[in-house]
Amino acid sequence: MSDLPKRVHLMEVGPRDGLQIEPKILTTAEKLELIGMIEDAGITEIEVGSFVNPKAVPTMADTSDVFAGIKRKPGVIYRGLSLNTKGVERAMATPNIDLDGRLHVTASEVFVQRNTNRSIDDTFRQLPEWIALYKKAKVPVDGVTMMAVFGCNFEGDIPVQRVADLLARTIDILAEHGETLKCANLCDTMGWANPEQIKRVVGTVRNRWPKLQIKLHLHDTRGLAMANAYAALQVGIDEFDASIGALGGCPFAGHKGAAGNISTEDLAFMCEEMGIATGVDVDKLAAAARRAEEMVGHPVPGKVMKGGTLTEKRRRT
Ligand code: ZN
């Protein structure tokens, strides 16, 4: 029996995950224009950029400037991604940012080494320092983002038991600091997931921690992102990261030229067509995706941005 949610929350990660891999670095003004169009389409949570080493990821070097240029729209949450305590410190010094007490861990030992020059154990050793920083800023630490949950280009299949073990470790460390994990963002960073696996992993995590909110971050590397999202919706997942135009990918994920994130407007379109509210104007979002395509200067994989929604067609028939 499917158990589709009535409403989903979509967090737009295009300005960060979408643009980080692009060879052309957009100007701060261009990024702000896109963020404006995304807000205007009804998206209420946007990942504006990341606080990472600008030498490693030059497309994100102006993240602080982008934040400084934001004209906050009421009801919209503006996020920045930090992968270590240094990043968190930079985020805390940034105007217009909505800090979320979110920790980052990776389920693949090989990938975390390549991505951050640290082992999984190193990451966990750093968590108390990270938690202390958030606590000092009075930000509740209640979320974890776990990368490479469903498989890794460098390590292969990731056992679901490891995902559960790492979540348990995170929960224990948080408990030692008087904090409770409320949300886990499970990322298919390199596009390994299939729909049945999504149900299996969600089921395993849910059986052990029934109250934990699960969010998914899907990539369309091998064309399965939408099928995976549908599988997730069927088991009641109602929160997703997504990127306009299906832009994006991780610069260290080891697949040049592959399709990027799940497309925000395509996912919103599917949800709306199935009667799941998104709060998003899909036509406006598709226009933002077309504008992003113009800015990056090459075709992007989004579908609805080219095929259009059915709104106009229904009116005419
Ligand atoms: Zn991603």
PDB file of C-alpha atoms and ligand atoms in Angstrom:
ATOM      1  CA  MET A   1       0.000   0.000   0.000  1.00  0.00           C
ATOM      2  CA  SER A   2       1.381   3.363  -0.897  1.00  0.00           C
ATOM      3  CA  ASP A   3       1.224   6.139   1.626  1.00  0.00           C
ATOM      4  CA  LEU A   4       1.787   9.328  -0.362  1.00  0.00           C
ATOM      5  CA  PRO A   5       2.188  12.487   1.709  1.00  0.00           C
ATOM      6  CA  LYS A   6      -0.290  15.338   1.198  1.00  0.00           C
ATOM      7  CA  ARG A   7       2.465  17.916   1.010  1.00  0.00           C
ATOM      8  CA  VAL A   8       6.222  17.933   0.397  1.00  0.00           C
ATOM      9  CA  HIS A   9       8.913  20.420   1.281  1.00  0.00           C
ATOM     10  CA  LEU A  10      11.525  21.053  -1.383  1.00  0.00           C
ATOM     11  CA  MET A  11      14.815  22.683  -0.497  1.00  0.00           C
ATOM     12  CA  GLU A  12      16.481  24.281  -3.504  1.00  0.00           C
ATOM     13  CA  VAL A  13      20.182  23.396  -3.610  1.00  0.00           C
ATOM     14  CA  GLY A  14      20.858  24.700  -7.133  1.00  0.00           C
ATOM     15  CA  PRO A  15      22.877  27.761  -6.090  1.00  0.00           C
ATOM     16  CA  ARG A  16      25.196  25.411  -4.142  1.00  0.00           C
ATOM     17  CA  ASP A  17      25.155  21.780  -5.324  1.00  0.00           C
ATOM     18  CA  GLY A  18      23.910  22.869  -8.741  1.00  0.00           C
ATOM     19  CA  LEU A  19      26.558  25.459  -9.509  1.00  0.00           C
ATOM     20  CA  GLN A  20      29.583  24.142  -7.633  1.00  0.00           C
ATOM     21  CA  ILE A  21      30.711  21.810 -10.424  1.00  0.00           C
ATOM     22  CA  GLU A  22      30.120  24.272 -13.283  1.00  0.00           C
ATOM     23  CA  PRO A  23      33.245  25.265 -15.212  1.00  0.00           C
ATOM     24  CA  LYS A  24      31.858  28.783 -15.639  1.00  0.00           C
ATOM     25  CA  ILE A  25      31.778  30.751 -12.402  1.00  0.00           C
ATOM     26  CA  LEU A  26      28.606  32.818 -12.223  1.00  0.00           C
ATOM     27  CA  THR A  27      28.848  36.354 -10.921  1.00  0.00           C
ATOM     28  CA  THR A  28      27.408  37.204  -7.510  1.00  0.00           C
ATOM     29  CA  ALA A  29      24.736  39.286  -9.285  1.00  0.00           C
ATOM     30  CA  GLU A  30      23.742  36.300 -11.453  1.00  0.00           C
ATOM     31  CA  LYS A  31      23.467  34.044  -8.410  1.00  0.00           C
ATOM     32  CA  LEU A  32      21.296  36.640  -6.673  1.00  0.00           C
ATOM     33  CA  GLU A  33      19.069  36.911  -9.744  1.00  0.00           C
ATOM     34  CA  LEU A  34      18.528  33.130  -9.709  1.00  0.00           C
ATOM     35  CA  ILE A  35      17.832  33.091  -5.972  1.00  0.00           C
ATOM     36  CA  GLY A  36      15.251  35.855  -6.540  1.00  0.00           C
ATOM     37  CA  MET A  37      13.499  33.807  -9.246  1.00  0.00           C
ATOM     38  CA  ILE A  38      13.545  30.676  -7.069  1.00  0.00           C
ATOM     39  CA  GLU A  39      11.972  32.557  -4.127  1.00  0.00           C
ATOM     40  CA  ASP A  40       9.448  34.080  -6.451  1.00  0.00           C
ATOM     41  CA  ALA A  41       8.403  30.585  -7.571  1.00  0.00           C
ATOM     42  CA  GLY A  42       7.417  29.771  -3.982  1.00  0.00           C
ATOM     43  CA  ILE A  43      10.454  27.822  -2.739  1.00  0.00           C
ATOM     44  CA  THR A  44      10.846  28.494   0.992  1.00  0.00           C
ATOM     45  CA  GLU A  45      14.291  27.034   1.725  1.00  0.00           C
ATOM     46  CA  ILE A  46      17.354  27.738  -0.403  1.00  0.00           C
ATOM     47  CA  GLU A  47      20.919  26.566  -0.030  1.00  0.00           C
ATOM     48  CA  VAL A  48      22.675  29.728  -1.109  1.00  0.00           C
ATOM     49  CA  GLY A  49      26.260  28.440  -1.170  1.00  0.00           C
ATOM     50  CA  SER A  50      28.932  26.638   0.790  1.00  0.00           C
ATOM     51  CA  PHE A  51      31.758  27.648   3.091  1.00  0.00           C
ATOM     52  CA  VAL A  52      34.473  25.448   1.650  1.00  0.00           C
ATOM     53  CA  ASN A  53      38.042  26.029   0.536  1.00  0.00           C
ATOM     54  CA  PRO A  54      37.806  28.488  -2.410  1.00  0.00           C
ATOM     55  CA  LYS A  55      40.904  26.916  -3.949  1.00  0.00           C
ATOM     56  CA  ALA A  56      39.213  23.514  -4.052  1.00  0.00           C
ATOM     57  CA  VAL A  57      35.789  24.837  -5.093  1.00  0.00           C
ATOM     58  CA  PRO A  58      36.273  28.270  -6.744  1.00  0.00           C
ATOM     59  CA  THR A  59      32.592  28.486  -7.781  1.00  0.00           C
ATOM     60  CA  MET A  60      31.699  28.966  -4.096  1.00  0.00           C
ATOM     61  CA  ALA A  61      34.343  31.585  -3.290  1.00  0.00           C
ATOM     62  CA  ASP A  62      31.757  34.406  -3.181  1.00  0.00           C
ATOM     63  CA  THR A  63      29.251  32.678  -0.864  1.00  0.00           C
ATOM     64  CA  SER A  64      29.570  35.417   1.806  1.00  0.00           C
ATOM     65  CA  ASP A  65      28.962  38.110  -0.835  1.00  0.00           C
ATOM     66  CA  VAL A  66      25.900  36.291  -2.135  1.00  0.00           C
ATOM     67  CA  PHE A  67      24.481  36.170   1.393  1.00  0.00           C
ATOM     68  CA  ALA A  68      25.296  39.845   1.894  1.00  0.00           C
ATOM     69  CA  GLY A  69      23.350  40.693  -1.275  1.00  0.00           C
ATOM     70  CA  ILE A  70      20.201  38.809  -0.325  1.00  0.00           C
ATOM     71  CA  LYS A  71      17.072  40.827   0.272  1.00  0.00           C
ATOM     72  CA  ARG A  72      15.361  38.510   2.694  1.00  0.00           C
ATOM     73  CA  LYS A  73      11.851  37.505   1.716  1.00  0.00           C
ATOM     74  CA  PRO A  74       9.613  36.757   4.714  1.00  0.00           C
ATOM     75  CA  GLY A  75       9.028  33.031   5.162  1.00  0.00           C
ATOM     76  CA  VAL A  76      12.126  32.003   3.226  1.00  0.00           C
ATOM     77  CA  ILE A  77      15.025  30.214   4.917  1.00  0.00           C
ATOM     78  CA  TYR A  78      18.537  30.813   3.589  1.00  0.00           C
ATOM     79  CA  ARG A  79      21.033  28.035   4.265  1.00  0.00           C
ATOM     80  CA  GLY A  80      24.764  27.693   3.816  1.00  0.00           C
ATOM     81  CA  LEU A  81      26.669  24.409   3.744  1.00  0.00           C
ATOM     82  CA  SER A  82      29.649  23.847   6.026  1.00  0.00           C
ATOM     83  CA  LEU A  83      31.638  20.618   5.987  1.00  0.00           C
ATOM     84  CA  ASN A  84      33.899  21.335   8.971  1.00  0.00           C
ATOM     85  CA  THR A  85      34.278  23.652  11.970  1.00  0.00           C
ATOM     86  CA  LYS A  86      36.165  26.218   9.914  1.00  0.00           C
ATOM     87  CA  GLY A  87      33.192  26.394   7.559  1.00  0.00           C
ATOM     88  CA  VAL A  88      30.807  26.698  10.501  1.00  0.00           C
ATOM     89  CA  GLU A  89      32.832  29.629  11.860  1.00  0.00           C
ATOM     90  CA  ARG A  90      32.643  31.377   8.487  1.00  0.00           C
ATOM     91  CA  ALA A  91      28.896  30.703   8.298  1.00  0.00           C
ATOM     92  CA  MET A  92      28.410  32.211  11.743  1.00  0.00           C
ATOM     93  CA  ALA A  93      30.083  35.424  10.643  1.00  0.00           C
ATOM     94  CA  THR A  94      27.828  35.738   7.597  1.00  0.00           C
ATOM     95  CA  PRO A  95      24.829  38.097   7.414  1.00  0.00           C
ATOM     96  CA  ASN A  96      21.374  36.923   6.321  1.00  0.00           C
ATOM     97  CA  ILE A  97      22.111  33.269   7.007  1.00  0.00           C
ATOM     98  CA  ASP A  98      19.743  30.900   8.786  1.00  0.00           C
ATOM     99  CA  LEU A  99      22.067  28.597  10.667  1.00  0.00           C
ATOM    100  CA  ASP A 100      20.964  25.022  11.052  1.00  0.00           C
ATOM    101  CA  GLY A 101      22.717  22.847  13.589  1.00  0.00           C
ATOM    102  CA  ARG A 102      23.518  20.173  11.086  1.00  0.00           C
ATOM    103  CA  LEU A 103      26.464  17.820  11.237  1.00  0.00           C
ATOM    104  CA  HIS A 104      28.027  16.234   8.159  1.00  0.00           C
ATOM    105  CA  VAL A 105      29.255  12.686   7.969  1.00  0.00           C
ATOM    106  CA  THR A 106      29.986  10.341   5.079  1.00  0.00           C
ATOM    107  CA  ALA A 107      29.184   6.662   4.787  1.00  0.00           C
ATOM    108  CA  SER A 108      32.086   5.926   2.421  1.00  0.00           C
ATOM    109  CA  GLU A 109      35.599   5.798   3.853  1.00  0.00           C
ATOM    110  CA  VAL A 110      37.257   6.330   0.476  1.00  0.00           C
ATOM    111  CA  PHE A 111      35.019   9.224  -0.535  1.00  0.00           C
ATOM    112  CA  VAL A 112      35.406  11.111   2.746  1.00  0.00           C
ATOM    113  CA  GLN A 113      39.189  10.893   2.333  1.00  0.00           C
ATOM    114  CA  ARG A 114      39.002  12.326  -1.178  1.00  0.00           C
ATOM    115  CA  ASN A 115      36.400  14.961  -0.309  1.00  0.00           C
ATOM    116  CA  THR A 116      37.809  16.232   2.980  1.00  0.00           C
ATOM    117  CA  ASN A 117      41.221  14.557   3.520  1.00  0.00           C
ATOM    118  CA  ARG A 118      39.824  12.927   6.645  1.00  0.00           C
ATOM    119  CA  SER A 119      38.694   9.437   7.645  1.00  0.00           C
ATOM    120  CA  ILE A 120      35.218   8.642   8.953  1.00  0.00           C
ATOM    121  CA  ASP A 121      36.730   8.336  12.446  1.00  0.00           C
ATOM    122  CA  ASP A 122      38.427  11.752  12.075  1.00  0.00           C
ATOM    123  CA  THR A 123      35.039  13.230  11.167  1.00  0.00           C
ATOM    124  CA  PHE A 124      33.478  11.753  14.284  1.00  0.00           C
ATOM    125  CA  ARG A 125      36.354  12.957  16.457  1.00  0.00           C
ATOM    126  CA  GLN A 126      35.631  16.480  15.207  1.00  0.00           C
ATOM    127  CA  LEU A 127      31.908  16.356  15.992  1.00  0.00           C
ATOM    128  CA  PRO A 128      32.138  17.468  19.668  1.00  0.00           C
ATOM    129  CA  GLU A 129      34.007  20.625  18.609  1.00  0.00           C
ATOM    130  CA  TRP A 130      31.405  21.213  15.934  1.00  0.00           C
ATOM    131  CA  ILE A 131      28.529  20.688  18.396  1.00  0.00           C
ATOM    132  CA  ALA A 132      30.183  23.065  20.900  1.00  0.00           C
ATOM    133  CA  LEU A 133      30.391  25.788  18.238  1.00  0.00           C
ATOM    134  CA  TYR A 134      26.693  25.533  17.464  1.00  0.00           C
ATOM    135  CA  LYS A 135      25.792  25.434  21.140  1.00  0.00           C
ATOM    136  CA  LYS A 136      27.816  28.570  21.774  1.00  0.00           C
ATOM    137  CA  ALA A 137      25.770  30.292  19.070  1.00  0.00           C
ATOM    138  CA  LYS A 138      22.602  28.861  20.670  1.00  0.00           C
ATOM    139  CA  VAL A 139      21.744  26.854  17.566  1.00  0.00           C
ATOM    140  CA  PRO A 140      20.130  23.512  18.423  1.00  0.00           C
ATOM    141  CA  VAL A 141      22.125  20.645  16.944  1.00  0.00           C
ATOM    142  CA  ASP A 142      19.462  18.312  15.643  1.00  0.00           C
ATOM    143  CA  GLY A 143      20.333  17.311  12.089  1.00  0.00           C
ATOM    144  CA  VAL A 144      22.817  15.171  10.256  1.00  0.00           C
ATOM    145  CA  THR A 145      23.555  14.997   6.561  1.00  0.00           C
ATOM    146  CA  MET A 146      25.098  11.708   5.517  1.00  0.00           C
ATOM    147  CA  MET A 147      26.762  11.506   2.118  1.00  0.00           C
ATOM    148  CA  ALA A 148      27.247   8.434  -0.096  1.00  0.00           C
ATOM    149  CA  VAL A 149      24.566   6.479   1.786  1.00  0.00           C
ATOM    150  CA  PHE A 150      23.448   4.371  -1.170  1.00  0.00           C
ATOM    151  CA  GLY A 151      26.767   3.576  -2.839  1.00  0.00           C
ATOM    152  CA  CYS A 152      30.084   5.116  -3.782  1.00  0.00           C
ATOM    153  CA  ASN A 153      32.023   5.357  -7.053  1.00  0.00           C
ATOM    154  CA  PHE A 154      35.242   4.711  -5.151  1.00  0.00           C
ATOM    155  CA  GLU A 155      34.135   2.132  -2.605  1.00  0.00           C
ATOM    156  CA  GLY A 156      31.157   0.348  -4.179  1.00  0.00           C
ATOM    157  CA  ASP A 157      28.001  -0.697  -2.365  1.00  0.00           C
ATOM    158  CA  ILE A 158      27.487   0.764   1.096  1.00  0.00           C
ATOM    159  CA  PRO A 159      25.903  -1.713   3.531  1.00  0.00           C
ATOM    160  CA  VAL A 160      22.740  -0.380   5.172  1.00  0.00           C
ATOM    161  CA  GLN A 161      24.147  -1.652   8.473  1.00  0.00           C
ATOM    162  CA  ARG A 162      26.977   0.892   8.195  1.00  0.00           C
ATOM    163  CA  VAL A 163      24.464   3.698   7.644  1.00  0.00           C
ATOM    164  CA  ALA A 164      22.579   2.601  10.758  1.00  0.00           C
ATOM    165  CA  ASP A 165      25.821   2.305  12.763  1.00  0.00           C
ATOM    166  CA  LEU A 166      26.942   5.808  11.777  1.00  0.00           C
ATOM    167  CA  LEU A 167      23.534   7.231  12.665  1.00  0.00           C
ATOM    168  CA  ALA A 168      23.732   5.469  16.033  1.00  0.00           C
ATOM    169  CA  ARG A 169      27.195   6.948  16.616  1.00  0.00           C
ATOM    170  CA  THR A 170      25.918  10.430  15.741  1.00  0.00           C
ATOM    171  CA  ILE A 171      22.929  10.031  18.068  1.00  0.00           C
ATOM    172  CA  ASP A 172      25.236   8.888  20.910  1.00  0.00           C
ATOM    173  CA  ILE A 173      27.626  11.829  20.498  1.00  0.00           C
ATOM    174  CA  LEU A 174      24.704  14.267  20.404  1.00  0.00           C
ATOM    175  CA  ALA A 175      23.222  12.675  23.525  1.00  0.00           C
ATOM    176  CA  GLU A 176      26.541  13.149  25.344  1.00  0.00           C
ATOM    177  CA  HIS A 177      26.117  16.876  24.627  1.00  0.00           C
ATOM    178  CA  GLY A 178      22.465  17.023  25.613  1.00  0.00           C
ATOM    179  CA  GLU A 179      21.195  17.213  22.036  1.00  0.00           C
ATOM    180  CA  THR A 180      18.727  15.043  20.133  1.00  0.00           C
ATOM    181  CA  LEU A 181      18.891  14.080  16.485  1.00  0.00           C
ATOM    182  CA  LYS A 182      15.612  15.011  14.808  1.00  0.00           C
ATOM    183  CA  CYS A 183      16.411  14.822  11.113  1.00  0.00           C
ATOM    184  CA  ALA A 184      18.695  12.744   8.909  1.00  0.00           C
ATOM    185  CA  ASN A 185      19.335  13.867   5.342  1.00  0.00           C
ATOM    186  CA  LEU A 186      20.355  10.728   3.474  1.00  0.00           C
ATOM    187  CA  CYS A 187      22.272  11.573   0.316  1.00  0.00           C
ATOM    188  CA  ASP A 188      22.649   9.542  -2.829  1.00  0.00           C
ATOM    189  CA  THR A 189      25.682  11.657  -3.625  1.00  0.00           C
ATOM    190  CA  MET A 190      26.846   9.577  -6.586  1.00  0.00           C
ATOM    191  CA  GLY A 191      23.575   8.292  -7.973  1.00  0.00           C
ATOM    192  CA  TRP A 192      23.764   4.647  -6.877  1.00  0.00           C
ATOM    193  CA  ALA A 193      20.309   4.255  -5.341  1.00  0.00           C
ATOM    194  CA  ASN A 194      17.435   2.299  -6.851  1.00  0.00           C
ATOM    195  CA  PRO A 195      13.779   2.557  -5.779  1.00  0.00           C
ATOM    196  CA  GLU A 196      13.659  -0.712  -3.830  1.00  0.00           C
ATOM    197  CA  GLN A 197      16.897   0.214  -2.041  1.00  0.00           C
ATOM    198  CA  ILE A 198      15.379   3.576  -1.073  1.00  0.00           C
ATOM    199  CA  LYS A 199      12.486   1.736   0.573  1.00  0.00           C
ATOM    200  CA  ARG A 200      14.872  -0.705   2.260  1.00  0.00           C
ATOM    201  CA  VAL A 201      17.177   1.956   3.698  1.00  0.00           C
ATOM    202  CA  VAL A 202      14.293   4.200   4.807  1.00  0.00           C
ATOM    203  CA  GLY A 203      12.602   1.138   6.337  1.00  0.00           C
ATOM    204  CA  THR A 204      15.732   0.109   8.257  1.00  0.00           C
ATOM    205  CA  VAL A 205      16.308   3.595   9.667  1.00  0.00           C
ATOM    206  CA  ARG A 206      12.649   4.024  10.519  1.00  0.00           C
ATOM    207  CA  ASN A 207      12.336   0.677  12.259  1.00  0.00           C
ATOM    208  CA  ARG A 208      15.160   1.631  14.580  1.00  0.00           C
ATOM    209  CA  TRP A 209      14.296   5.320  15.071  1.00  0.00           C
ATOM    210  CA  PRO A 210      10.580   5.743  14.318  1.00  0.00           C
ATOM    211  CA  LYS A 211      10.525   9.430  15.283  1.00  0.00           C
ATOM    212  CA  LEU A 212      13.521  10.451  13.187  1.00  0.00           C
ATOM    213  CA  GLN A 213      12.542  12.617  10.256  1.00  0.00           C
ATOM    214  CA  ILE A 214      14.184  11.417   7.035  1.00  0.00           C
ATOM    215  CA  LYS A 215      15.002  13.722   4.155  1.00  0.00           C
ATOM    216  CA  LEU A 216      16.469  12.603   0.831  1.00  0.00           C
ATOM    217  CA  HIS A 217      19.081  14.176  -1.420  1.00  0.00           C
ATOM    218  CA  LEU A 218      18.944  12.451  -4.800  1.00  0.00           C
ATOM    219  CA  HIS A 219      21.141  12.614  -7.866  1.00  0.00           C
ATOM    220  CA  ASP A 220      20.071  11.588 -11.360  1.00  0.00           C
ATOM    221  CA  THR A 221      23.462  10.270 -12.447  1.00  0.00           C
ATOM    222  CA  ARG A 222      21.972   7.101 -13.916  1.00  0.00           C
ATOM    223  CA  GLY A 223      18.447   8.327 -14.588  1.00  0.00           C
ATOM    224  CA  LEU A 224      16.828   6.873 -11.469  1.00  0.00           C
ATOM    225  CA  ALA A 225      16.298  10.013  -9.388  1.00  0.00           C
ATOM    226  CA  MET A 226      12.618  10.438 -10.198  1.00  0.00           C
ATOM    227  CA  ALA A 227      11.862   6.732  -9.678  1.00  0.00           C
ATOM    228  CA  ASN A 228      13.727   6.955  -6.370  1.00  0.00           C
ATOM    229  CA  ALA A 229      11.726  10.032  -5.343  1.00  0.00           C
ATOM    230  CA  TYR A 230       8.494   8.208  -6.159  1.00  0.00           C
ATOM    231  CA  ALA A 231       9.590   5.210  -4.099  1.00  0.00           C
ATOM    232  CA  ALA A 232      10.379   7.597  -1.231  1.00  0.00           C
ATOM    233  CA  LEU A 233       7.004   9.335  -1.541  1.00  0.00           C
ATOM    234  CA  GLN A 234       5.316   5.926  -1.411  1.00  0.00           C
ATOM    235  CA  VAL A 235       6.854   5.321   2.003  1.00  0.00           C
ATOM    236  CA  GLY A 236       5.827   8.772   3.188  1.00  0.00           C
ATOM    237  CA  ILE A 237       9.037  10.789   2.733  1.00  0.00           C
ATOM    238  CA  ASP A 238       7.995  14.422   2.420  1.00  0.00           C
ATOM    239  CA  GLU A 239      11.261  16.349   2.316  1.00  0.00           C
ATOM    240  CA  PHE A 240      13.748  16.503  -0.536  1.00  0.00           C
ATOM    241  CA  ASP A 241      16.728  18.510  -1.717  1.00  0.00           C
ATOM    242  CA  ALA A 242      16.556  19.355  -5.423  1.00  0.00           C
ATOM    243  CA  SER A 243      18.225  21.609  -7.959  1.00  0.00           C
ATOM    244  CA  ILE A 244      16.664  23.739 -10.712  1.00  0.00           C
ATOM    245  CA  GLY A 245      17.334  22.412 -14.185  1.00  0.00           C
ATOM    246  CA  ALA A 246      18.834  19.256 -12.601  1.00  0.00           C
ATOM    247  CA  LEU A 247      22.087  21.163 -12.432  1.00  0.00           C
ATOM    248  CA  GLY A 248      24.910  19.908 -10.386  1.00  0.00           C
ATOM    249  CA  GLY A 249      27.048  17.369  -8.740  1.00  0.00           C
ATOM    250  CA  CYS A 250      30.000  17.074  -6.442  1.00  0.00           C
ATOM    251  CA  PRO A 251      33.382  18.057  -7.889  1.00  0.00           C
ATOM    252  CA  PHE A 252      34.962  15.064  -6.149  1.00  0.00           C
ATOM    253  CA  ALA A 253      32.375  12.419  -7.015  1.00  0.00           C
ATOM    254  CA  GLY A 254      34.329  11.014  -9.939  1.00  0.00           C
ATOM    255  CA  HIS A 255      31.924  11.235 -12.834  1.00  0.00           C
ATOM    256  CA  LYS A 256      32.505  14.063 -15.235  1.00  0.00           C
ATOM    257  CA  GLY A 257      29.601  15.024 -17.438  1.00  0.00           C
ATOM    258  CA  ALA A 258      27.001  12.930 -15.610  1.00  0.00           C
ATOM    259  CA  ALA A 259      23.535  14.276 -14.902  1.00  0.00           C
ATOM    260  CA  GLY A 260      23.251  16.225 -11.684  1.00  0.00           C
ATOM    261  CA  ASN A 261      20.752  16.529  -8.868  1.00  0.00           C
ATOM    262  CA  ILE A 262      17.113  15.639  -9.189  1.00  0.00           C
ATOM    263  CA  SER A 263      15.431  18.598 -10.882  1.00  0.00           C
ATOM    264  CA  THR A 264      13.348  20.748  -8.531  1.00  0.00           C
ATOM    265  CA  GLU A 265      10.780  21.697 -11.161  1.00  0.00           C
ATOM    266  CA  ASP A 266      10.461  18.115 -12.472  1.00  0.00           C
ATOM    267  CA  LEU A 267       9.990  16.759  -8.944  1.00  0.00           C
ATOM    268  CA  ALA A 268       7.518  19.543  -8.105  1.00  0.00           C
ATOM    269  CA  PHE A 269       5.671  18.809 -11.358  1.00  0.00           C
ATOM    270  CA  MET A 270       5.389  15.084 -10.563  1.00  0.00           C
ATOM    271  CA  CYS A 271       4.172  15.824  -7.039  1.00  0.00           C
ATOM    272  CA  GLU A 272       1.579  18.360  -8.158  1.00  0.00           C
ATOM    273  CA  GLU A 273       0.313  16.035 -10.921  1.00  0.00           C
ATOM    274  CA  MET A 274      -0.182  13.317  -8.278  1.00  0.00           C
ATOM    275  CA  GLY A 275      -2.058  15.689  -5.979  1.00  0.00           C
ATOM    276  CA  ILE A 276       0.817  16.342  -3.567  1.00  0.00           C
ATOM    277  CA  ALA A 277       1.094  20.030  -2.702  1.00  0.00           C
ATOM    278  CA  THR A 278       4.522  21.652  -3.065  1.00  0.00           C
ATOM    279  CA  GLY A 279       3.666  25.340  -2.635  1.00  0.00           C
ATOM    280  CA  VAL A 280       5.658  25.909  -5.805  1.00  0.00           C
ATOM    281  CA  ASP A 281       4.642  27.550  -9.079  1.00  0.00           C
ATOM    282  CA  VAL A 282       6.204  25.009 -11.442  1.00  0.00           C
ATOM    283  CA  ASP A 283       5.999  27.315 -14.479  1.00  0.00           C
ATOM    284  CA  LYS A 284       7.937  30.020 -12.635  1.00  0.00           C
ATOM    285  CA  LEU A 285      10.476  27.506 -11.436  1.00  0.00           C
ATOM    286  CA  ALA A 286      10.899  26.199 -14.993  1.00  0.00           C
ATOM    287  CA  ALA A 287      11.587  29.788 -16.077  1.00  0.00           C
ATOM    288  CA  ALA A 288      14.278  30.019 -13.380  1.00  0.00           C
ATOM    289  CA  ALA A 289      15.797  26.777 -14.702  1.00  0.00           C
ATOM    290  CA  ARG A 290      15.872  28.203 -18.250  1.00  0.00           C
ATOM    291  CA  ARG A 291      17.559  31.340 -16.938  1.00  0.00           C
ATOM    292  CA  ALA A 292      20.123  29.169 -15.116  1.00  0.00           C
ATOM    293  CA  GLU A 293      20.767  27.292 -18.361  1.00  0.00           C
ATOM    294  CA  GLU A 294      21.410  30.600 -20.121  1.00  0.00           C
ATOM    295  CA  MET A 295      23.814  31.643 -17.370  1.00  0.00           C
ATOM    296  CA  VAL A 296      25.881  28.440 -17.303  1.00  0.00           C
ATOM    297  CA  GLY A 297      26.015  28.492 -21.098  1.00  0.00           C
ATOM    298  CA  HIS A 298      25.231  24.856 -21.908  1.00  0.00           C
ATOM    299  CA  PRO A 299      22.123  22.627 -22.032  1.00  0.00           C
ATOM    300  CA  VAL A 300      21.059  21.292 -18.634  1.00  0.00           C
ATOM    301  CA  PRO A 301      19.147  18.023 -18.068  1.00  0.00           C
ATOM    302  CA  GLY A 302      15.805  19.352 -16.664  1.00  0.00           C
ATOM    303  CA  LYS A 303      12.749  18.100 -18.604  1.00  0.00           C
ATOM    304  CA  VAL A 304       9.762  20.270 -17.640  1.00  0.00           C
ATOM    305  CA  MET A 305      11.791  23.412 -18.356  1.00  0.00           C
ATOM    306  CA  LYS A 306      11.770  22.259 -22.004  1.00  0.00           C
ATOM    307  CA  GLY A 307       8.501  20.314 -22.305  1.00  0.00           C
ATOM    308  CA  GLY A 308       6.464  22.762 -20.206  1.00  0.00           C
ATOM    309  CA  THR A 309       3.811  21.958 -17.612  1.00  0.00           C
ATOM    310  CA  LEU A 310       0.299  20.850 -18.524  1.00  0.00           C
ATOM    311  CA  THR A 311      -1.406  24.008 -17.201  1.00  0.00           C
ATOM    312  CA  GLU A 312      -1.618  25.770 -20.565  1.00  0.00           C
ATOM    313  CA  LYS A 313      -2.363  22.564 -22.475  1.00  0.00           C
ATOM    314  CA  ARG A 314      -5.254  21.672 -20.191  1.00  0.00           C
ATOM    315  CA  ARG A 315      -6.689  25.130 -20.639  1.00  0.00           C
ATOM    316  CA  ARG A 316      -6.614  24.773 -24.400  1.00  0.00           C
ATOM    317  CA  THR A 317      -8.087  21.288 -24.658  1.00  0.00           C
TER     318      THR A 317
HETATM  319 ZN    ZN B   1      24.569  16.432  -3.976  1.00  0.00          ZN
END
